[in-house]
Amino acid sequence: TGTHPTTAMCLGELATRVQAGMRVVDFGCGSGVLGVAALLLGASTVLATDTDPQALTATWANAERNGIDGGRLQVCHPESLNGDEGAELVVANILAGPLCELAPLLSGMLAPGGTLLLSGILLEQVDALRAAYPLELSVARQQDGWVALAGQAPEVQP
C-alpha cells in the first residue's frame, strides 16, 4: 500500500527520479506498488521480478487495477533474467541481507549512468551495504530508523 517507511521512501524517490521514457527494474516487486508507480510517473517500461509467485500475480493485478498497459510491464521470476536489462533505474526494497548478496546482480542491471535505489535497510546496516556495492551509495532518505540508499553507475561501464 506504500505506507511502510521503506516503501514510502522509495515512492518519494521515484517521484523525483523517474523521467519519461525510462526503463525501470523493480527487484523484489512484492505487490508491484513501486513498478506501477514508476509507470504512472512516466517510465516507458518496468521489469518487475520476485521469487514469490503470489507477488507476481499481485503485481499484475495491481497494474490492471491502475490501468497499466500490459505491454509496458514485464513480470517474471529472477531466474528468467538474462543480466543485460540496461535499466536507467533499478529499485529494490528488500532486506539488507539479500541486498548485500544481490549486489553484483543489481549493479549489473544498470545502464551506464543509471541509478540504483535500495531500501529495506536499517540505519545500522548502511555501512555493510556500502561495502557490498561497487558504486558509491549515499543516504537518499531516512524515516523511522529505516534508510534508502541511492547510487549512480559510471557513465561508461568498465
Short mmCIF file of N, CA and C in Angstrom, two decimals:
data_model
loop_
_atom_site.label_atom_id
_atom_site.label_comp_id
_atom_site.label_asym_id
_atom_site.label_seq_id
_atom_site.Cartn_x
_atom_site.Cartn_y
_atom_site.Cartn_z
N THR A 1 0.81 -1.21 0.00
CA THR A 1 0.00 0.00 0.00
C THR A 1 0.85 1.27 0.00
N GLY A 2 2.14 1.11 0.30
CA GLY A 2 3.01 2.28 0.30
C GLY A 2 3.11 2.96 1.64
N THR A 3 2.52 2.39 2.68
CA THR A 3 2.55 3.05 3.98
C THR A 3 3.77 2.72 4.82
N HIS A 4 4.42 1.58 4.58
CA HIS A 4 5.62 1.25 5.36
C HIS A 4 6.71 2.27 5.02
N PRO A 5 7.52 2.68 5.99
CA PRO A 5 8.54 3.70 5.73
C PRO A 5 9.46 3.38 4.54
N THR A 6 9.83 2.11 4.38
CA THR A 6 10.74 1.79 3.27
C THR A 6 10.07 2.00 1.91
N THR A 7 8.81 1.63 1.82
CA THR A 7 8.06 1.82 0.58
C THR A 7 7.79 3.29 0.35
N ALA A 8 7.40 3.98 1.40
CA ALA A 8 7.12 5.42 1.28
C ALA A 8 8.35 6.18 0.81
N MET A 9 9.53 5.81 1.34
CA MET A 9 10.76 6.48 0.91
C MET A 9 11.04 6.21 -0.57
N CYS A 10 10.83 4.96 -0.99
CA CYS A 10 11.04 4.63 -2.40
C CYS A 10 10.08 5.40 -3.29
N LEU A 11 8.82 5.49 -2.88
CA LEU A 11 7.85 6.24 -3.68
C LEU A 11 8.26 7.71 -3.79
N GLY A 12 8.73 8.28 -2.70
CA GLY A 12 9.20 9.66 -2.74
C GLY A 12 10.38 9.83 -3.69
N GLU A 13 11.29 8.88 -3.67
CA GLU A 13 12.45 8.94 -4.57
C GLU A 13 12.03 8.74 -6.03
N LEU A 14 11.11 7.81 -6.26
CA LEU A 14 10.62 7.61 -7.63
C LEU A 14 10.00 8.89 -8.17
N ALA A 15 9.26 9.58 -7.33
CA ALA A 15 8.61 10.82 -7.77
C ALA A 15 9.61 11.87 -8.23
N THR A 16 10.82 11.83 -7.70
CA THR A 16 11.83 12.82 -8.10
C THR A 16 12.79 12.29 -9.16
N ARG A 17 12.85 10.97 -9.33
CA ARG A 17 13.87 10.39 -10.21
C ARG A 17 13.34 9.84 -11.54
N VAL A 18 12.10 9.38 -11.57
CA VAL A 18 11.57 8.78 -12.81
C VAL A 18 11.36 9.87 -13.84
N GLN A 19 11.88 9.61 -15.02
CA GLN A 19 11.71 10.53 -16.15
C GLN A 19 11.00 9.79 -17.27
N ALA A 20 10.32 10.55 -18.10
CA ALA A 20 9.59 9.97 -19.22
C ALA A 20 10.53 9.12 -20.07
N GLY A 21 10.07 7.94 -20.41
CA GLY A 21 10.84 7.06 -21.29
C GLY A 21 11.84 6.16 -20.59
N MET A 22 11.97 6.26 -19.29
CA MET A 22 12.93 5.44 -18.54
C MET A 22 12.56 3.96 -18.55
N ARG A 23 13.61 3.15 -18.52
CA ARG A 23 13.45 1.71 -18.27
C ARG A 23 13.77 1.50 -16.80
N VAL A 24 12.84 0.85 -16.08
CA VAL A 24 12.96 0.66 -14.63
C VAL A 24 12.87 -0.83 -14.31
N VAL A 25 13.66 -1.27 -13.33
CA VAL A 25 13.55 -2.61 -12.77
C VAL A 25 13.08 -2.47 -11.34
N ASP A 26 12.03 -3.22 -10.98
CA ASP A 26 11.53 -3.31 -9.61
C ASP A 26 11.88 -4.71 -9.14
N PHE A 27 13.01 -4.82 -8.43
CA PHE A 27 13.51 -6.13 -7.99
C PHE A 27 12.96 -6.44 -6.62
N GLY A 28 12.27 -7.59 -6.50
CA GLY A 28 11.56 -7.92 -5.26
C GLY A 28 10.27 -7.14 -5.22
N CYS A 29 9.50 -7.24 -6.29
CA CYS A 29 8.38 -6.33 -6.54
C CYS A 29 7.23 -6.45 -5.54
N GLY A 30 7.12 -7.56 -4.82
CA GLY A 30 6.03 -7.68 -3.85
C GLY A 30 4.68 -7.50 -4.51
N SER A 31 3.97 -6.46 -4.15
CA SER A 31 2.65 -6.19 -4.74
C SER A 31 2.74 -5.37 -6.02
N GLY A 32 3.94 -4.94 -6.38
CA GLY A 32 4.12 -4.16 -7.60
C GLY A 32 3.93 -2.67 -7.44
N VAL A 33 3.76 -2.21 -6.20
CA VAL A 33 3.45 -0.79 -5.99
C VAL A 33 4.54 0.12 -6.56
N LEU A 34 5.80 -0.25 -6.45
CA LEU A 34 6.87 0.63 -6.95
C LEU A 34 6.93 0.61 -8.48
N GLY A 35 6.78 -0.55 -9.08
CA GLY A 35 6.78 -0.63 -10.53
C GLY A 35 5.59 0.08 -11.15
N VAL A 36 4.42 -0.10 -10.55
CA VAL A 36 3.22 0.58 -11.04
C VAL A 36 3.40 2.10 -10.90
N ALA A 37 3.94 2.53 -9.77
CA ALA A 37 4.17 3.97 -9.57
C ALA A 37 5.12 4.51 -10.63
N ALA A 38 6.19 3.76 -10.93
CA ALA A 38 7.15 4.21 -11.95
C ALA A 38 6.46 4.37 -13.31
N LEU A 39 5.59 3.44 -13.65
CA LEU A 39 4.86 3.55 -14.92
C LEU A 39 3.92 4.75 -14.91
N LEU A 40 3.23 4.96 -13.81
CA LEU A 40 2.32 6.10 -13.70
C LEU A 40 3.07 7.43 -13.74
N LEU A 41 4.35 7.40 -13.31
CA LEU A 41 5.18 8.60 -13.34
C LEU A 41 5.85 8.85 -14.69
N GLY A 42 5.66 7.92 -15.63
CA GLY A 42 6.17 8.15 -16.97
C GLY A 42 7.22 7.19 -17.49
N ALA A 43 7.63 6.21 -16.69
CA ALA A 43 8.58 5.22 -17.20
C ALA A 43 7.97 4.55 -18.42
N SER A 44 8.81 4.24 -19.41
CA SER A 44 8.27 3.59 -20.60
C SER A 44 8.03 2.11 -20.36
N THR A 45 8.93 1.46 -19.61
CA THR A 45 8.78 0.05 -19.30
C THR A 45 9.27 -0.23 -17.88
N VAL A 46 8.68 -1.27 -17.29
CA VAL A 46 9.12 -1.75 -15.98
C VAL A 46 9.24 -3.27 -16.06
N LEU A 47 10.37 -3.75 -15.58
CA LEU A 47 10.57 -5.17 -15.38
C LEU A 47 10.41 -5.40 -13.88
N ALA A 48 9.38 -6.14 -13.50
CA ALA A 48 9.11 -6.43 -12.09
C ALA A 48 9.42 -7.89 -11.85
N THR A 49 10.22 -8.15 -10.82
CA THR A 49 10.62 -9.53 -10.57
C THR A 49 10.56 -9.85 -9.08
N ASP A 50 10.22 -11.10 -8.79
CA ASP A 50 10.13 -11.55 -7.40
C ASP A 50 10.22 -13.07 -7.40
N THR A 51 10.71 -13.63 -6.31
CA THR A 51 10.80 -15.09 -6.18
C THR A 51 9.46 -15.71 -5.78
N ASP A 52 8.54 -14.90 -5.28
CA ASP A 52 7.25 -15.38 -4.81
C ASP A 52 6.21 -15.29 -5.93
N PRO A 53 5.67 -16.43 -6.37
CA PRO A 53 4.67 -16.40 -7.44
C PRO A 53 3.45 -15.54 -7.09
N GLN A 54 3.06 -15.49 -5.81
CA GLN A 54 1.92 -14.66 -5.42
C GLN A 54 2.24 -13.17 -5.63
N ALA A 55 3.50 -12.80 -5.45
CA ALA A 55 3.89 -11.40 -5.69
C ALA A 55 3.74 -11.06 -7.16
N LEU A 56 4.08 -11.99 -8.02
CA LEU A 56 3.96 -11.74 -9.46
C LEU A 56 2.49 -11.58 -9.85
N THR A 57 1.65 -12.42 -9.28
CA THR A 57 0.20 -12.32 -9.53
C THR A 57 -0.34 -10.99 -9.00
N ALA A 58 0.08 -10.60 -7.79
CA ALA A 58 -0.38 -9.34 -7.20
C ALA A 58 0.09 -8.15 -8.04
N THR A 59 1.29 -8.23 -8.58
CA THR A 59 1.81 -7.14 -9.41
C THR A 59 0.94 -6.96 -10.66
N TRP A 60 0.61 -8.06 -11.33
CA TRP A 60 -0.27 -7.96 -12.50
C TRP A 60 -1.63 -7.38 -12.11
N ALA A 61 -2.18 -7.86 -11.00
CA ALA A 61 -3.50 -7.38 -10.56
C ALA A 61 -3.46 -5.88 -10.25
N ASN A 62 -2.42 -5.43 -9.59
CA ASN A 62 -2.32 -4.00 -9.26
C ASN A 62 -2.07 -3.15 -10.50
N ALA A 63 -1.33 -3.68 -11.44
CA ALA A 63 -1.13 -2.95 -12.69
C ALA A 63 -2.45 -2.80 -13.43
N GLU A 64 -3.20 -3.88 -13.51
CA GLU A 64 -4.51 -3.83 -14.17
C GLU A 64 -5.45 -2.86 -13.45
N ARG A 65 -5.45 -2.91 -12.13
CA ARG A 65 -6.30 -2.02 -11.31
C ARG A 65 -5.97 -0.56 -11.57
N ASN A 66 -4.73 -0.28 -11.93
CA ASN A 66 -4.29 1.10 -12.17
C ASN A 66 -4.24 1.46 -13.65
N GLY A 67 -4.82 0.62 -14.49
CA GLY A 67 -4.93 0.93 -15.91
C GLY A 67 -3.62 0.89 -16.67
N ILE A 68 -2.68 0.09 -16.21
CA ILE A 68 -1.38 -0.01 -16.87
C ILE A 68 -1.48 -0.90 -18.10
N ASP A 69 -0.96 -0.42 -19.20
CA ASP A 69 -0.89 -1.19 -20.45
C ASP A 69 0.08 -2.35 -20.23
N GLY A 70 -0.40 -3.57 -20.43
CA GLY A 70 0.41 -4.76 -20.22
C GLY A 70 1.67 -4.81 -21.04
N GLY A 71 1.72 -4.07 -22.14
CA GLY A 71 2.92 -4.05 -22.98
C GLY A 71 4.07 -3.27 -22.35
N ARG A 72 3.76 -2.48 -21.33
CA ARG A 72 4.80 -1.68 -20.68
C ARG A 72 5.37 -2.38 -19.45
N LEU A 73 4.76 -3.50 -19.04
CA LEU A 73 5.15 -4.19 -17.83
C LEU A 73 5.53 -5.63 -18.14
N GLN A 74 6.71 -6.02 -17.70
CA GLN A 74 7.14 -7.41 -17.78
C GLN A 74 7.27 -7.91 -16.35
N VAL A 75 6.66 -9.04 -16.04
CA VAL A 75 6.69 -9.61 -14.71
C VAL A 75 7.28 -11.01 -14.82
N CYS A 76 8.31 -11.28 -14.02
CA CYS A 76 8.96 -12.59 -14.13
C CYS A 76 9.67 -12.97 -12.84
N HIS A 77 10.04 -14.23 -12.75
CA HIS A 77 10.87 -14.76 -11.67
C HIS A 77 12.31 -14.36 -11.96
N PRO A 78 13.11 -14.06 -10.94
CA PRO A 78 14.50 -13.63 -11.18
C PRO A 78 15.34 -14.61 -12.01
N GLU A 79 15.01 -15.89 -11.97
CA GLU A 79 15.74 -16.87 -12.77
C GLU A 79 15.60 -16.62 -14.27
N SER A 80 14.57 -15.88 -14.67
CA SER A 80 14.35 -15.56 -16.08
C SER A 80 15.18 -14.39 -16.57
N LEU A 81 15.84 -13.68 -15.65
CA LEU A 81 16.62 -12.51 -16.05
C LEU A 81 17.86 -12.95 -16.80
N ASN A 82 18.24 -12.16 -17.80
CA ASN A 82 19.42 -12.51 -18.58
C ASN A 82 20.63 -11.65 -18.24
N GLY A 83 20.47 -10.70 -17.31
CA GLY A 83 21.60 -9.92 -16.85
C GLY A 83 21.96 -8.71 -17.69
N ASP A 84 21.24 -8.47 -18.77
CA ASP A 84 21.55 -7.30 -19.60
C ASP A 84 20.34 -6.38 -19.73
N GLU A 85 19.68 -6.15 -18.61
CA GLU A 85 18.45 -5.35 -18.62
C GLU A 85 18.70 -3.89 -18.98
N GLY A 86 19.86 -3.36 -18.63
CA GLY A 86 20.21 -1.98 -19.01
C GLY A 86 19.21 -0.95 -18.57
N ALA A 87 18.83 -0.96 -17.30
CA ALA A 87 17.82 -0.05 -16.80
C ALA A 87 18.43 1.27 -16.35
N GLU A 88 17.70 2.34 -16.60
CA GLU A 88 18.12 3.66 -16.10
C GLU A 88 17.88 3.79 -14.60
N LEU A 89 16.97 2.97 -14.06
CA LEU A 89 16.69 2.97 -12.63
C LEU A 89 16.38 1.55 -12.19
N VAL A 90 17.09 1.10 -11.17
CA VAL A 90 16.82 -0.19 -10.53
C VAL A 90 16.46 0.11 -9.08
N VAL A 91 15.29 -0.36 -8.66
CA VAL A 91 14.84 -0.16 -7.29
C VAL A 91 14.64 -1.53 -6.64
N ALA A 92 15.15 -1.67 -5.42
CA ALA A 92 14.99 -2.91 -4.66
C ALA A 92 14.68 -2.55 -3.22
N ASN A 93 13.48 -2.89 -2.79
CA ASN A 93 13.04 -2.63 -1.43
C ASN A 93 12.87 -3.97 -0.74
N ILE A 94 14.00 -4.54 -0.34
CA ILE A 94 14.01 -5.83 0.35
C ILE A 94 14.96 -5.72 1.53
N LEU A 95 15.18 -6.77 2.25
CA LEU A 95 16.02 -6.71 3.45
C LEU A 95 17.51 -6.56 3.11
N ALA A 96 18.27 -6.06 4.08
CA ALA A 96 19.69 -5.76 3.88
C ALA A 96 20.51 -6.99 3.50
N GLY A 97 20.24 -8.14 4.13
CA GLY A 97 21.00 -9.35 3.82
C GLY A 97 20.91 -9.72 2.35
N PRO A 98 19.69 -9.89 1.82
CA PRO A 98 19.57 -10.17 0.40
C PRO A 98 20.12 -9.05 -0.49
N LEU A 99 19.98 -7.80 -0.07
CA LEU A 99 20.54 -6.70 -0.87
C LEU A 99 22.05 -6.84 -0.99
N CYS A 100 22.71 -7.24 0.07
CA CYS A 100 24.17 -7.46 0.01
C CYS A 100 24.50 -8.60 -0.94
N GLU A 101 23.78 -9.71 -0.83
CA GLU A 101 24.02 -10.87 -1.69
C GLU A 101 23.76 -10.54 -3.16
N LEU A 102 22.81 -9.69 -3.42
CA LEU A 102 22.41 -9.36 -4.79
C LEU A 102 23.22 -8.22 -5.40
N ALA A 103 24.21 -7.70 -4.69
CA ALA A 103 24.96 -6.53 -5.16
C ALA A 103 25.48 -6.69 -6.59
N PRO A 104 26.14 -7.80 -6.95
CA PRO A 104 26.62 -7.91 -8.33
C PRO A 104 25.49 -7.92 -9.36
N LEU A 105 24.42 -8.62 -9.06
CA LEU A 105 23.29 -8.69 -9.99
C LEU A 105 22.62 -7.34 -10.16
N LEU A 106 22.29 -6.69 -9.04
CA LEU A 106 21.58 -5.41 -9.12
C LEU A 106 22.44 -4.34 -9.78
N SER A 107 23.71 -4.28 -9.45
CA SER A 107 24.62 -3.31 -10.08
C SER A 107 24.75 -3.58 -11.57
N GLY A 108 24.78 -4.85 -11.92
CA GLY A 108 24.93 -5.25 -13.31
C GLY A 108 23.71 -4.96 -14.17
N MET A 109 22.57 -4.71 -13.56
CA MET A 109 21.35 -4.43 -14.30
C MET A 109 21.26 -2.97 -14.75
N LEU A 110 22.17 -2.14 -14.25
CA LEU A 110 22.12 -0.71 -14.55
C LEU A 110 22.71 -0.39 -15.92
N ALA A 111 22.06 0.50 -16.62
CA ALA A 111 22.64 1.09 -17.83
C ALA A 111 23.74 2.05 -17.38
N PRO A 112 24.70 2.36 -18.25
CA PRO A 112 25.69 3.38 -17.89
C PRO A 112 25.00 4.66 -17.42
N GLY A 113 25.41 5.17 -16.27
CA GLY A 113 24.80 6.37 -15.70
C GLY A 113 23.51 6.13 -14.97
N GLY A 114 23.04 4.86 -14.93
CA GLY A 114 21.78 4.53 -14.28
C GLY A 114 21.87 4.65 -12.77
N THR A 115 20.69 4.75 -12.15
CA THR A 115 20.59 4.94 -10.71
C THR A 115 20.09 3.67 -10.04
N LEU A 116 20.74 3.34 -8.93
CA LEU A 116 20.33 2.23 -8.08
C LEU A 116 19.70 2.82 -6.82
N LEU A 117 18.51 2.36 -6.47
CA LEU A 117 17.79 2.81 -5.29
C LEU A 117 17.50 1.59 -4.43
N LEU A 118 18.05 1.58 -3.22
CA LEU A 118 17.91 0.45 -2.31
C LEU A 118 17.20 0.89 -1.04
N SER A 119 16.27 0.05 -0.56
CA SER A 119 15.61 0.33 0.70
C SER A 119 15.32 -0.99 1.40
N GLY A 120 14.81 -0.90 2.63
CA GLY A 120 14.66 -2.08 3.46
C GLY A 120 15.87 -2.21 4.38
N ILE A 121 16.54 -1.09 4.60
CA ILE A 121 17.82 -1.05 5.30
C ILE A 121 17.65 -0.27 6.60
N LEU A 122 18.09 -0.88 7.69
CA LEU A 122 18.12 -0.18 8.97
C LEU A 122 19.35 0.70 9.02
N LEU A 123 19.29 1.77 9.77
CA LEU A 123 20.38 2.73 9.86
C LEU A 123 21.71 2.04 10.17
N GLU A 124 21.71 1.07 11.07
CA GLU A 124 22.95 0.40 11.45
C GLU A 124 23.48 -0.56 10.38
N GLN A 125 22.75 -0.77 9.30
CA GLN A 125 23.17 -1.66 8.21
C GLN A 125 23.76 -0.91 7.02
N VAL A 126 23.77 0.40 7.08
CA VAL A 126 24.22 1.21 5.94
C VAL A 126 25.66 0.89 5.54
N ASP A 127 26.58 0.79 6.50
CA ASP A 127 27.98 0.55 6.17
C ASP A 127 28.17 -0.79 5.46
N ALA A 128 27.45 -1.82 5.89
CA ALA A 128 27.55 -3.13 5.25
C ALA A 128 27.07 -3.06 3.80
N LEU A 129 26.01 -2.31 3.56
CA LEU A 129 25.50 -2.16 2.19
C LEU A 129 26.50 -1.41 1.33
N ARG A 130 27.05 -0.34 1.87
CA ARG A 130 28.03 0.44 1.10
C ARG A 130 29.24 -0.42 0.73
N ALA A 131 29.66 -1.28 1.64
CA ALA A 131 30.82 -2.14 1.38
C ALA A 131 30.52 -3.20 0.32
N ALA A 132 29.27 -3.59 0.19
CA ALA A 132 28.90 -4.66 -0.74
C ALA A 132 28.79 -4.21 -2.19
N TYR A 133 28.61 -2.92 -2.42
CA TYR A 133 28.33 -2.43 -3.77
C TYR A 133 29.54 -1.76 -4.40
N PRO A 134 29.70 -1.93 -5.72
CA PRO A 134 30.84 -1.34 -6.42
C PRO A 134 30.65 0.13 -6.78
N LEU A 135 29.54 0.73 -6.38
CA LEU A 135 29.32 2.13 -6.65
C LEU A 135 29.07 2.85 -5.34
N GLU A 136 29.30 4.14 -5.34
CA GLU A 136 29.14 4.92 -4.13
C GLU A 136 27.66 5.11 -3.82
N LEU A 137 27.27 4.67 -2.62
CA LEU A 137 25.88 4.80 -2.18
C LEU A 137 25.78 5.89 -1.13
N SER A 138 24.81 6.76 -1.29
CA SER A 138 24.58 7.81 -0.30
C SER A 138 23.15 7.69 0.23
N VAL A 139 22.94 8.24 1.40
CA VAL A 139 21.61 8.21 2.01
C VAL A 139 20.72 9.17 1.24
N ALA A 140 19.67 8.63 0.65
CA ALA A 140 18.71 9.45 -0.09
C ALA A 140 17.59 9.92 0.83
N ARG A 141 17.16 9.05 1.73
CA ARG A 141 16.09 9.38 2.68
C ARG A 141 16.25 8.53 3.93
N GLN A 142 15.70 9.04 5.02
CA GLN A 142 15.67 8.34 6.30
C GLN A 142 14.30 8.54 6.92
N GLN A 143 13.76 7.46 7.50
CA GLN A 143 12.47 7.57 8.16
C GLN A 143 12.32 6.45 9.19
N ASP A 144 12.03 6.80 10.41
CA ASP A 144 11.73 5.85 11.48
C ASP A 144 12.80 4.75 11.63
N GLY A 145 14.07 5.11 11.51
CA GLY A 145 15.15 4.15 11.65
C GLY A 145 15.49 3.39 10.39
N TRP A 146 14.73 3.61 9.32
CA TRP A 146 14.98 2.97 8.02
C TRP A 146 15.69 3.96 7.12
N VAL A 147 16.43 3.42 6.14
CA VAL A 147 17.22 4.25 5.23
C VAL A 147 17.00 3.79 3.80
N ALA A 148 16.96 4.73 2.89
CA ALA A 148 17.00 4.44 1.44
C ALA A 148 18.34 4.97 0.94
N LEU A 149 19.06 4.12 0.22
CA LEU A 149 20.36 4.49 -0.35
C LEU A 149 20.23 4.61 -1.85
N ALA A 150 21.00 5.51 -2.44
CA ALA A 150 21.00 5.67 -3.89
C ALA A 150 22.43 5.83 -4.37
N GLY A 151 22.68 5.32 -5.55
CA GLY A 151 23.99 5.45 -6.17
C GLY A 151 23.84 5.43 -7.68
N GLN A 152 24.87 5.90 -8.34
CA GLN A 152 24.82 6.00 -9.80
C GLN A 152 25.96 5.20 -10.40
N ALA A 153 25.63 4.44 -11.45
CA ALA A 153 26.64 3.70 -12.18
C ALA A 153 27.50 4.67 -12.98
N PRO A 154 28.74 4.32 -13.23
CA PRO A 154 29.57 5.17 -14.09
C PRO A 154 28.92 5.35 -15.46
N GLU A 155 29.21 6.46 -16.11
CA GLU A 155 28.64 6.71 -17.44
C GLU A 155 29.09 5.65 -18.45
N VAL A 156 30.31 5.16 -18.29
CA VAL A 156 30.80 4.10 -19.16
C VAL A 156 31.16 2.92 -18.28
N GLN A 157 30.55 1.77 -18.54
CA GLN A 157 30.84 0.58 -17.76
C GLN A 157 32.21 0.04 -18.13
N PRO A 158 32.99 -0.39 -17.12
CA PRO A 158 34.32 -0.95 -17.40
C PRO A 158 34.23 -2.28 -18.13
#
